[in-house]
Amino acid sequence: MNRKTMVLPAVAGLLAPLLAACGAGEESRAIVVGTTDQFVATEEAPAPLDPAYAYDTGTWNILRQTVQTLVHVPRGGGAPVPEAAETCGFSDRASESYRCVLRPGLTFADGTPVTAEDVKYSIDRVRKIKADNGAAALLSTVDTVETKGDREVVFHLNAPDATFPYKLSTPVAGILSKDKYAADELREGFEVDGSGPYTLKAERDGDRATRFVFSRNPRYKGDITPRNEKVELRAYADAGAMGTALESKDIDMMARSLSQEQIRDLTETPKAGIRVSEVPGLEIRYLGFNTKAPSVEEKAVRQAMAAVVDRGALVNRVYGPTAEPLYSLIPSSITGHSTPFYEEYGEGDADRAAAILRKAGVKTPVRLTLNYTTDHYGAETAQEFATLKNQLIASELFDVQVKGTSWSEFRPAQKRGDYAVYGLGWFPDYPDPDNYVAPFLDSDNFLGTPYVNKTVRDHLIPRSRRQADRNAATPDYRQIQKIVAQDVPVLPLWQGKQYVAARDDISGVEYALNTSSDLLLWELGRGTA
């Protein structure tokens, strides 16, 4: 891998002081946004920004600005609407054939025409590469992709899938040029070429990208209207450093992720020139299990953990008002939500846990290591896992150690099955109950879990996808949630709220982060909206 630092061409020309010196107006300065997301290209994962590999919120937020999709979820949510496409829709009642017609005159940022063949190439490429990060699973219902002329593309599905338009709105379905992306291998590094609203230049330090500069793409044609000419995204090691940058006016906004302490301080003691806003969020956190690992292979061990954990105490101690307990994979604001973990195990019930282990003949204390990532979900993660450890040890049923690892090492190790118990978060790809179920339980899932429940995988998930009226799928999702609570392949912990903080001369902040934690940089402007 080329580990040299990439230098931005004429990067000084992007800096606000020089722009001002050249006579540019206040509104032309780049809007600078801070993030605690980390962007690392390692030998094990060298292609973090390839749509065939990328499958986390941070990298998707880079791709959403630069790589166009046929459809996208509009401001405020709702059903996907055409983006690169002029029209899209199911051409049959069974939701098995989806047809799109591209906008006329569509080009990549370099001027090369975008055709239906590029769409087919991009989708087929993801499915062929089938990277182990799990992104290809979103396209699992695609059977074949057909083109008709330069502008029409038809997706023939192998099963009814009413959620397919949402999947097409995600970066895994981003439209790529076969001249820039090989058909059978990932594109390494931090370069991205697409037809989206911005072009991208990345600055890196060794294997880590530290800054992304998005410049408005003059050739862009689509449904989005950028309210700025340039946005810069800077990566910070932690929320404290990002907050200091906001106070010193080095950045204009910080979104992912503010610490609980920052949210409290900015809310209770507002600082001049800075405002903090709560925006709707659908993030969940959970413990995952390698159900073939000796320490947790016995279902009773996982059930006992579900009984011991006190979510209310955990949230109150670590996250306060920024989170709430979660008793299912599907959060409370999503259709089909239920609370089977509470009904099955109660809250912090060591006696119930002891009875479960005793009935299964499991010797106590059960020795466990809880693994978490130190640099991906915010500053409170270490305290969260210390609290979980204390709860489990206090029951006298478990002997627990905690181990923290950087994300660049943690995620590959988790996928390999190195961890028996691990903590992860989930930000939905699209706001539908399917996206809180299939990524954990379907084939080729995000977790790479050995757990398989044929009733869920072969019957309930496919049946739920046949329902164009998503409310009609609620009985299937409630049955899935009950099965998950009984088998405990994952243990839901809490669902979170989202907050952003920005200088008071930045407009569009309330639209720049949606419920799925998608960062929509084109919504930001400088001055009064």
Short mmCIF file of N, CA, C and O in Angstrom, two decimals, residues 51-52 63 66-70 108 118-123 125-126 139 167-177 181 193-195:
data_model
loop_
_atom_site.label_atom_id
_atom_site.label_comp_id
_atom_site.label_asym_id
_atom_site.label_seq_id
_atom_site.Cartn_x
_atom_site.Cartn_y
_atom_site.Cartn_z
N PRO A 51 -17.46 1.45 -2.48
CA PRO A 51 -18.85 1.10 -2.17
C PRO A 51 -19.09 -0.40 -2.02
O PRO A 51 -20.06 -0.81 -1.37
N ALA A 52 -18.23 -1.22 -2.61
CA ALA A 52 -18.38 -2.67 -2.48
C ALA A 52 -17.92 -3.16 -1.13
O ALA A 52 -18.20 -4.30 -0.75
N LEU A 63 -19.22 8.79 1.03
CA LEU A 63 -19.75 8.35 -0.27
C LEU A 63 -21.04 9.08 -0.64
O LEU A 63 -21.28 9.34 -1.83
N THR A 66 -20.50 12.09 -2.75
CA THR A 66 -19.71 11.99 -3.98
C THR A 66 -20.21 10.98 -4.99
O THR A 66 -19.94 11.12 -6.19
N VAL A 67 -20.90 9.93 -4.53
CA VAL A 67 -21.35 8.85 -5.41
C VAL A 67 -22.87 8.89 -5.49
O VAL A 67 -23.55 8.83 -4.47
N GLN A 68 -23.39 8.99 -6.69
CA GLN A 68 -24.83 9.11 -6.89
C GLN A 68 -25.52 7.75 -6.83
O GLN A 68 -24.95 6.72 -7.22
N THR A 69 -26.74 7.74 -6.33
CA THR A 69 -27.59 6.56 -6.37
C THR A 69 -28.83 6.86 -7.21
O THR A 69 -29.18 8.01 -7.43
N LEU A 70 -29.49 5.82 -7.67
CA LEU A 70 -30.67 6.01 -8.51
C LEU A 70 -31.76 6.77 -7.78
O LEU A 70 -32.47 7.60 -8.36
N PHE A 108 -20.38 11.56 -15.15
CA PHE A 108 -19.49 11.52 -13.99
C PHE A 108 -18.80 12.88 -13.89
O PHE A 108 -18.87 13.71 -14.81
N ASP A 118 -23.43 1.40 -16.72
CA ASP A 118 -22.66 1.73 -15.52
C ASP A 118 -23.41 1.30 -14.27
O ASP A 118 -22.80 0.82 -13.30
N VAL A 119 -24.72 1.48 -14.28
CA VAL A 119 -25.54 1.05 -13.13
C VAL A 119 -25.44 -0.46 -12.97
O VAL A 119 -25.19 -0.97 -11.87
N LYS A 120 -25.63 -1.18 -14.05
CA LYS A 120 -25.54 -2.64 -14.00
C LYS A 120 -24.15 -3.08 -13.53
O LYS A 120 -24.02 -3.97 -12.68
N TYR A 121 -23.12 -2.46 -14.09
CA TYR A 121 -21.73 -2.79 -13.73
C TYR A 121 -21.51 -2.61 -12.23
O TYR A 121 -20.89 -3.46 -11.58
N SER A 122 -22.01 -1.51 -11.71
CA SER A 122 -21.79 -1.20 -10.29
C SER A 122 -22.46 -2.21 -9.38
O SER A 122 -21.87 -2.66 -8.38
N ILE A 123 -23.71 -2.56 -9.68
CA ILE A 123 -24.44 -3.52 -8.86
C ILE A 123 -23.82 -4.92 -9.00
O ILE A 123 -23.59 -5.62 -7.99
N ARG A 125 -20.82 -5.63 -9.74
CA ARG A 125 -19.49 -5.62 -9.12
C ARG A 125 -19.56 -5.89 -7.63
O ARG A 125 -18.79 -6.68 -7.09
N VAL A 126 -20.50 -5.23 -6.95
CA VAL A 126 -20.67 -5.46 -5.51
C VAL A 126 -20.98 -6.92 -5.24
O VAL A 126 -20.42 -7.55 -4.33
N LEU A 139 -27.98 -6.28 -1.27
CA LEU A 139 -28.41 -6.57 -2.63
C LEU A 139 -28.72 -8.06 -2.82
O LEU A 139 -28.74 -8.56 -3.94
N LYS A 167 -32.92 0.14 -0.33
CA LYS A 167 -31.58 -0.42 -0.50
C LYS A 167 -30.85 0.26 -1.64
O LYS A 167 -29.63 0.49 -1.57
N LEU A 168 -31.59 0.59 -2.70
CA LEU A 168 -30.98 1.31 -3.82
C LEU A 168 -30.57 2.73 -3.45
O LEU A 168 -29.79 3.36 -4.17
N SER A 169 -31.08 3.24 -2.35
CA SER A 169 -30.73 4.60 -1.93
C SER A 169 -29.44 4.64 -1.12
O SER A 169 -28.96 5.72 -0.77
N THR A 170 -28.86 3.50 -0.81
CA THR A 170 -27.65 3.44 0.01
C THR A 170 -26.40 3.41 -0.85
O THR A 170 -26.44 3.01 -2.02
N PRO A 171 -25.25 3.80 -0.28
CA PRO A 171 -24.01 3.84 -1.08
C PRO A 171 -23.56 2.52 -1.68
O PRO A 171 -22.80 2.52 -2.65
N VAL A 172 -24.03 1.40 -1.15
CA VAL A 172 -23.65 0.12 -1.75
C VAL A 172 -24.15 0.04 -3.20
O VAL A 172 -23.59 -0.69 -4.03
N ALA A 173 -25.20 0.80 -3.51
CA ALA A 173 -25.75 0.85 -4.87
C ALA A 173 -25.28 2.08 -5.62
O ALA A 173 -25.87 2.48 -6.62
N GLY A 174 -24.19 2.70 -5.16
CA GLY A 174 -23.65 3.87 -5.83
C GLY A 174 -23.20 3.56 -7.25
O GLY A 174 -22.68 2.48 -7.54
N ILE A 175 -23.39 4.53 -8.15
CA ILE A 175 -23.07 4.34 -9.57
C ILE A 175 -21.61 4.69 -9.80
O ILE A 175 -21.17 5.82 -9.54
N LEU A 176 -20.84 3.72 -10.30
CA LEU A 176 -19.41 3.87 -10.51
C LEU A 176 -19.06 3.73 -11.99
O LEU A 176 -19.82 3.14 -12.77
N SER A 177 -17.89 4.22 -12.35
CA SER A 177 -17.38 4.09 -13.72
C SER A 177 -16.45 2.88 -13.79
O SER A 177 -15.56 2.72 -12.95
N TYR A 181 -13.03 1.77 -11.49
CA TYR A 181 -13.21 0.70 -10.51
C TYR A 181 -13.17 -0.65 -11.23
O TYR A 181 -13.99 -0.93 -12.10
N ASP A 193 -14.50 8.46 -7.09
CA ASP A 193 -14.93 9.09 -8.33
C ASP A 193 -16.39 8.72 -8.58
O ASP A 193 -16.75 7.55 -8.61
N GLY A 194 -17.23 9.73 -8.72
CA GLY A 194 -18.64 9.48 -8.95
C GLY A 194 -19.29 10.61 -9.71
O GLY A 194 -18.62 11.44 -10.33
N SER A 195 -20.60 10.68 -9.60
CA SER A 195 -21.37 11.72 -10.29
C SER A 195 -22.20 12.51 -9.29
O SER A 195 -23.17 13.17 -9.66
#
